[in-house]
PDB file of N, CA and C in Angstrom:
ATOM      1  N   UNK I   1     112.656 246.911 101.922  1.00  0.00           N
ATOM      2  CA  UNK I   1     112.091 245.595 101.958  1.00  0.00           C
ATOM      3  C   UNK I   1     111.522 245.281 100.583  1.00  0.00           C
ATOM      4  N   UNK I   2     111.769 244.098 100.077  1.00  0.00           N
ATOM      5  CA  UNK I   2     111.255 243.683  98.779  1.00  0.00           C
ATOM      6  C   UNK I   2     110.209 242.601  98.993  1.00  0.00           C
ATOM      7  N   UNK I   3     109.017 242.833  98.449  1.00  0.00           N
ATOM      8  CA  UNK I   3     107.965 241.835  98.520  1.00  0.00           C
ATOM      9  C   UNK I   3     108.056 240.956  97.289  1.00  0.00           C
ATOM     10  N   UNK I   4     108.015 239.651  97.507  1.00  0.00           N
ATOM     11  CA  UNK I   4     108.070 238.716  96.392  1.00  0.00           C
ATOM     12  C   UNK I   4     106.852 237.812  96.434  1.00  0.00           C
ATOM     13  N   UNK I   5     106.852 236.812  95.604  1.00  0.00           N
ATOM     14  CA  UNK I   5     105.715 235.921  95.441  1.00  0.00           C
ATOM     15  C   UNK I   5     105.651 234.902  96.572  1.00  0.00           C
ATOM     16  N   UNK I   6     105.514 235.366  97.810  1.00  0.00           N
ATOM     17  CA  UNK I   6     105.440 234.471  98.964  1.00  0.00           C
ATOM     18  C   UNK I   6     104.252 234.864  99.821  1.00  0.00           C
ATOM     19  N   UNK I   7     103.062 234.569  99.325  1.00  0.00           N
ATOM     20  CA  UNK I   7     101.847 234.899 100.056  1.00  0.00           C
ATOM     21  C   UNK I   7     101.125 233.624 100.462  1.00  0.00           C
ATOM     22  N   UNK I   8     100.326 233.694 101.497  1.00  0.00           N
ATOM     23  CA  UNK I   8      99.576 232.553 102.013  1.00  0.00           C
ATOM     24  C   UNK I   8      98.342 232.326 101.149  1.00  0.00           C
ATOM     25  N   UNK I   9      98.332 231.256 100.375  1.00  0.00           N
ATOM     26  CA  UNK I   9      97.247 230.991  99.443  1.00  0.00           C
ATOM     27  C   UNK I   9      95.932 230.672 100.138  1.00  0.00           C
ATOM     28  N   UNK I  10      95.946 230.333 101.415  1.00  0.00           N
ATOM     29  CA  UNK I  10      94.722 229.979 102.116  1.00  0.00           C
ATOM     30  C   UNK I  10      94.033 231.192 102.733  1.00  0.00           C
ATOM     31  N   UNK I  11      94.644 232.342 102.719  1.00  0.00           N
ATOM     32  CA  UNK I  11      94.102 233.511 103.407  1.00  0.00           C
ATOM     33  C   UNK I  11      92.786 233.992 102.796  1.00  0.00           C
ATOM     34  N   UNK I  12      92.704 234.108 101.486  1.00  0.00           N
ATOM     35  CA  UNK I  12      91.453 234.487 100.819  1.00  0.00           C
ATOM     36  C   UNK I  12      91.561 234.210  99.330  1.00  0.00           C
ATOM     37  N   UNK I  13      90.780 234.898  98.536  1.00  0.00           N
ATOM     38  CA  UNK I  13      90.733 234.601  97.115  1.00  0.00           C
ATOM     39  C   UNK I  13      91.615 235.523  96.287  1.00  0.00           C
ATOM     40  N   UNK I  14      92.639 236.050  96.846  1.00  0.00           N
ATOM     41  CA  UNK I  14      93.557 236.903  96.096  1.00  0.00           C
ATOM     42  C   UNK I  14      94.373 236.055  95.125  1.00  0.00           C
ATOM     43  N   UNK I  15      94.775 236.663  94.016  1.00  0.00           N
ATOM     44  CA  UNK I  15      95.615 235.977  93.040  1.00  0.00           C
ATOM     45  C   UNK I  15      96.983 235.707  93.645  1.00  0.00           C
ATOM     46  N   UNK I  16      97.379 234.464  93.670  1.00  0.00           N
ATOM     47  CA  UNK I  16      98.710 234.118  94.176  1.00  0.00           C
ATOM     48  C   UNK I  16      99.525 233.403  93.109  1.00  0.00           C
ATOM     49  N   UNK I  17      99.084 233.494  91.868  1.00  0.00           N
ATOM     50  CA  UNK I  17      99.773 232.818  90.773  1.00  0.00           C
ATOM     51  C   UNK I  17     100.667 233.776  90.003  1.00  0.00           C
ATOM     52  N   UNK I  18     101.461 234.542  90.699  1.00  0.00           N
ATOM     53  CA  UNK I  18     102.379 235.482  90.068  1.00  0.00           C
ATOM     54  C   UNK I  18     103.619 234.737  89.576  1.00  0.00           C
ATOM     55  N   UNK I  19     104.202 235.253  88.511  1.00  0.00           N
ATOM     56  CA  UNK I  19     105.434 234.669  87.989  1.00  0.00           C
ATOM     57  C   UNK I  19     106.620 235.133  88.825  1.00  0.00           C
ATOM     58  N   UNK I  20     107.767 234.533  88.586  1.00  0.00           N
ATOM     59  CA  UNK I  20     108.999 234.932  89.266  1.00  0.00           C
ATOM     60  C   UNK I  20     109.712 236.069  88.534  1.00  0.00           C
ATOM     61  N   UNK I  21     109.076 236.605  87.491  1.00  0.00           N
ATOM     62  CA  UNK I  21     109.665 237.697  86.724  1.00  0.00           C
ATOM     63  C   UNK I  21     110.029 238.850  87.658  1.00  0.00           C
ATOM     64  N   UNK I  22     111.228 239.406  87.463  1.00  0.00           N
ATOM     65  CA  UNK I  22     111.669 240.513  88.313  1.00  0.00           C
ATOM     66  C   UNK I  22     111.603 241.821  87.537  1.00  0.00           C
ATOM     67  N   UNK I  23     110.513 242.548  87.724  1.00  0.00           N
ATOM     68  CA  UNK I  23     110.308 243.885  87.170  1.00  0.00           C
ATOM     69  C   UNK I  23     109.844 244.741  88.335  1.00  0.00           C
ATOM     70  N   UNK I  24     110.788 245.192  89.181  1.00  0.00           N
ATOM     71  CA  UNK I  24     110.428 245.843  90.440  1.00  0.00           C
ATOM     72  C   UNK I  24     109.630 247.131  90.273  1.00  0.00           C
ATOM     73  N   UNK I  25     108.753 247.337  91.241  1.00  0.00           N
ATOM     74  CA  UNK I  25     107.961 248.555  91.347  1.00  0.00           C
ATOM     75  C   UNK I  25     108.095 249.083  92.761  1.00  0.00           C
ATOM     76  N   UNK I  26     108.184 250.398  92.878  1.00  0.00           N
ATOM     77  CA  UNK I  26     108.291 251.048  94.181  1.00  0.00           C
ATOM     78  C   UNK I  26     106.983 251.777  94.459  1.00  0.00           C
ATOM     79  N   UNK I  27     106.319 251.380  95.531  1.00  0.00           N
ATOM     80  CA  UNK I  27     105.101 252.060  95.959  1.00  0.00           C
ATOM     81  C   UNK I  27     105.386 252.815  97.244  1.00  0.00           C
ATOM     82  N   UNK I  28     104.984 254.084  97.302  1.00  0.00           N
ATOM     83  CA  UNK I  28     105.280 254.866  98.499  1.00  0.00           C
ATOM     84  C   UNK I  28     104.200 255.896  98.789  1.00  0.00           C
ATOM     85  N   UNK I  29     104.209 256.364 100.037  1.00  0.00           N
ATOM     86  CA  UNK I  29     103.238 257.351 100.507  1.00  0.00           C
ATOM     87  C   UNK I  29     103.792 258.767 100.377  1.00  0.00           C
ATOM     88  N   UNK I  30     104.961 259.022 100.979  1.00  0.00           N
ATOM     89  CA  UNK I  30     105.534 260.367 100.972  1.00  0.00           C
ATOM     90  C   UNK I  30     106.833 260.433 100.177  1.00  0.00           C
ATOM     91  N   UNK I  31     107.800 259.612 100.539  1.00  0.00           N
ATOM     92  CA  UNK I  31     109.118 259.627  99.915  1.00  0.00           C
ATOM     93  C   UNK I  31     109.466 258.227  99.412  1.00  0.00           C
ATOM     94  N   UNK I  32     110.090 258.109  98.220  1.00  0.00           N
ATOM     95  CA  UNK I  32     110.474 256.789  97.713  1.00  0.00           C
ATOM     96  C   UNK I  32     111.345 255.998  98.686  1.00  0.00           C
ATOM     97  N   UNK I  33     112.196 256.690  99.463  1.00  0.00           N
ATOM     98  CA  UNK I  33     113.080 255.984 100.398  1.00  0.00           C
ATOM     99  C   UNK I  33     112.297 255.284 101.503  1.00  0.00           C
ATOM    100  N   UNK I  34     111.042 255.679 101.712  1.00  0.00           N
ATOM    101  CA  UNK I  34     110.183 255.059 102.722  1.00  0.00           C
ATOM    102  C   UNK I  34     109.205 254.059 102.109  1.00  0.00           C
ATOM    103  N   UNK I  35     109.401 253.743 100.836  1.00  0.00           N
ATOM    104  CA  UNK I  35     108.450 252.897 100.123  1.00  0.00           C
ATOM    105  C   UNK I  35     108.709 251.412 100.264  1.00  0.00           C
ATOM    106  N   UNK I  36     107.887 250.652  99.564  1.00  0.00           N
ATOM    107  CA  UNK I  36     107.992 249.202  99.519  1.00  0.00           C
ATOM    108  C   UNK I  36     108.273 248.783  98.083  1.00  0.00           C
ATOM    109  N   UNK I  37     109.260 247.917  97.891  1.00  0.00           N
ATOM    110  CA  UNK I  37     109.579 247.405  96.570  1.00  0.00           C
ATOM    111  C   UNK I  37     108.868 246.073  96.367  1.00  0.00           C
ATOM    112  N   UNK I  38     108.197 245.944  95.234  1.00  0.00           N
ATOM    113  CA  UNK I  38     107.476 244.727  94.880  1.00  0.00           C
ATOM    114  C   UNK I  38     108.155 244.067  93.689  1.00  0.00           C
ATOM    115  N   UNK I  39     108.182 242.751  93.675  1.00  0.00           N
ATOM    116  CA  UNK I  39     108.874 241.977  92.644  1.00  0.00           C
ATOM    117  C   UNK I  39     108.344 242.293  91.246  1.00  0.00           C
ATOM    118  N   UNK I  40     107.033 242.452  91.106  1.00  0.00           N
ATOM    119  CA  UNK I  40     106.424 242.772  89.818  1.00  0.00           C
ATOM    120  C   UNK I  40     104.998 243.276  90.065  1.00  0.00           C
ATOM    121  N   UNK I  41     104.310 243.654  89.006  1.00  0.00           N
ATOM    122  CA  UNK I  41     102.976 244.244  89.156  1.00  0.00           C
ATOM    123  C   UNK I  41     101.965 243.247  89.723  1.00  0.00           C
ATOM    124  N   UNK I  42     102.116 241.973  89.419  1.00  0.00           N
ATOM    125  CA  UNK I  42     101.209 240.959  89.967  1.00  0.00           C
ATOM    126  C   UNK I  42     101.347 240.883  91.486  1.00  0.00           C
ATOM    127  N   UNK I  43     102.569 240.901  91.976  1.00  0.00           N
ATOM    128  CA  UNK I  43     102.802 240.856  93.424  1.00  0.00           C
ATOM    129  C   UNK I  43     102.234 242.116  94.078  1.00  0.00           C
ATOM    130  N   UNK I  44     102.373 243.257  93.419  1.00  0.00           N
ATOM    131  CA  UNK I  44     101.797 244.507  93.929  1.00  0.00           C
ATOM    132  C   UNK I  44     100.275 244.390  94.032  1.00  0.00           C
ATOM    133  N   UNK I  45      99.628 243.890  92.985  1.00  0.00           N
ATOM    134  CA  UNK I  45      98.177 243.724  93.007  1.00  0.00           C
ATOM    135  C   UNK I  45      97.746 242.740  94.093  1.00  0.00           C
ATOM    136  N   UNK I  46      98.526 241.687  94.313  1.00  0.00           N
ATOM    137  CA  UNK I  46      98.231 240.724  95.374  1.00  0.00           C
ATOM    138  C   UNK I  46      98.339 241.397  96.734  1.00  0.00           C
ATOM    139  N   UNK I  47      99.352 242.244  96.906  1.00  0.00           N
ATOM    140  CA  UNK I  47      99.524 243.000  98.151  1.00  0.00           C
ATOM    141  C   UNK I  47      98.293 243.865  98.420  1.00  0.00           C
ATOM    142  N   UNK I  48      97.816 244.570  97.374  1.00  0.00           N
ATOM    143  CA  UNK I  48      96.622 245.401  97.525  1.00  0.00           C
ATOM    144  C   UNK I  48      95.411 244.548  97.898  1.00  0.00           C
ATOM    145  N   UNK I  49      95.301 243.368  97.310  1.00  0.00           N
ATOM    146  CA  UNK I  49      94.182 242.478  97.598  1.00  0.00           C
ATOM    147  C   UNK I  49      94.184 242.046  99.065  1.00  0.00           C
ATOM    148  N   UNK I  50      95.334 241.673  99.579  1.00  0.00           N
ATOM    149  CA  UNK I  50      95.440 241.222 100.965  1.00  0.00           C
ATOM    150  C   UNK I  50      95.360 242.375 101.967  1.00  0.00           C
ATOM    151  N   UNK I  51      95.644 243.578 101.509  1.00  0.00           N
ATOM    152  CA  UNK I  51      95.649 244.753 102.387  1.00  0.00           C
ATOM    153  C   UNK I  51      94.622 245.760 101.887  1.00  0.00           C
ATOM    154  N   UNK I  52      93.381 245.347 101.862  1.00  0.00           N
ATOM    155  CA  UNK I  52      92.288 246.150 101.338  1.00  0.00           C
ATOM    156  C   UNK I  52      92.291 247.552 101.944  1.00  0.00           C
ATOM    157  N   UNK I  53      92.211 248.539 101.081  1.00  0.00           N
ATOM    158  CA  UNK I  53      92.156 249.916 101.542  1.00  0.00           C
ATOM    159  C   UNK I  53      93.490 250.640 101.503  1.00  0.00           C
ATOM    160  N   UNK I  54      94.586 249.905 101.364  1.00  0.00           N
ATOM    161  CA  UNK I  54      95.902 250.550 101.293  1.00  0.00           C
ATOM    162  C   UNK I  54      96.094 251.133  99.899  1.00  0.00           C
ATOM    163  N   UNK I  55      96.539 252.361  99.849  1.00  0.00           N
ATOM    164  CA  UNK I  55      96.852 253.012  98.585  1.00  0.00           C
ATOM    165  C   UNK I  55      98.141 253.789  98.750  1.00  0.00           C
ATOM    166  N   UNK I  56      98.945 253.785  97.706  1.00  0.00           N
ATOM    167  CA  UNK I  56     100.174 254.570  97.703  1.00  0.00           C
ATOM    168  C   UNK I  56      99.910 255.890  96.991  1.00  0.00           C
ATOM    169  N   UNK I  57     100.655 256.921  97.367  1.00  0.00           N
ATOM    170  CA  UNK I  57     100.563 258.194  96.657  1.00  0.00           C
ATOM    171  C   UNK I  57     101.129 258.059  95.256  1.00  0.00           C
ATOM    172  N   UNK I  58     102.126 257.194  95.107  1.00  0.00           N
ATOM    173  CA  UNK I  58     102.758 257.025  93.806  1.00  0.00           C
ATOM    174  C   UNK I  58     103.375 255.644  93.697  1.00  0.00           C
ATOM    175  N   UNK I  59     103.426 255.138  92.467  1.00  0.00           N
ATOM    176  CA  UNK I  59     104.090 253.875  92.161  1.00  0.00           C
ATOM    177  C   UNK I  59     105.003 254.145  90.980  1.00  0.00           C
ATOM    178  N   UNK I  60     106.287 253.803  91.137  1.00  0.00           N
ATOM    179  CA  UNK I  60     107.268 254.031  90.077  1.00  0.00           C
ATOM    180  C   UNK I  60     107.971 252.732  89.724  1.00  0.00           C
ATOM    181  N   UNK I  61     108.484 252.651  88.507  1.00  0.00           N
ATOM    182  CA  UNK I  61     109.267 251.493  88.085  1.00  0.00           C
ATOM    183  C   UNK I  61     110.597 251.479  88.813  1.00  0.00           C
ATOM    184  N   UNK I  62     111.075 250.281  89.120  1.00  0.00           N
ATOM    185  CA  UNK I  62     112.367 250.128  89.782  1.00  0.00           C
ATOM    186  C   UNK I  62     112.226 249.954  91.278  1.00  0.00           C
ATOM    187  N   UNK I  63     113.343 249.601  91.901  1.00  0.00           N
ATOM    188  CA  UNK I  63     113.366 249.416  93.351  1.00  0.00           C
ATOM    189  C   UNK I  63     113.309 250.761  94.067  1.00  0.00           C
ATOM    190  N   UNK I  64     112.760 250.749  95.257  1.00  0.00           N
ATOM    191  CA  UNK I  64     112.781 251.950  96.096  1.00  0.00           C
ATOM    192  C   UNK I  64     114.210 252.173  96.584  1.00  0.00           C
ATOM    193  N   UNK I  65     114.652 253.421  96.690  1.00  0.00           N
ATOM    194  CA  UNK I  65     115.986 253.687  97.231  1.00  0.00           C
ATOM    195  C   UNK I  65     116.071 253.250  98.687  1.00  0.00           C
ATOM    196  N   UNK I  66     117.262 252.869  99.085  1.00  0.00           N
ATOM    197  CA  UNK I  66     117.458 252.408 100.471  1.00  0.00           C
ATOM    198  C   UNK I  66     117.920 253.520 101.359  1.00  0.00           C
TER     199      UNK I  66
END
């Protein structure tokens, strides 16, 4: 699953002004194949803001393997 710049701006005060730049990042807990791909670092930070307390074991450049 790829997360892109499609967040609900009314939910709270998280940054929702991310660019459409595509520099994917893969965040995962155990294995990259089970991770989430984010469009760019801004979208990743927005995801963390909306999902307070979520942390990945690792974040790598590029899409997560399918």
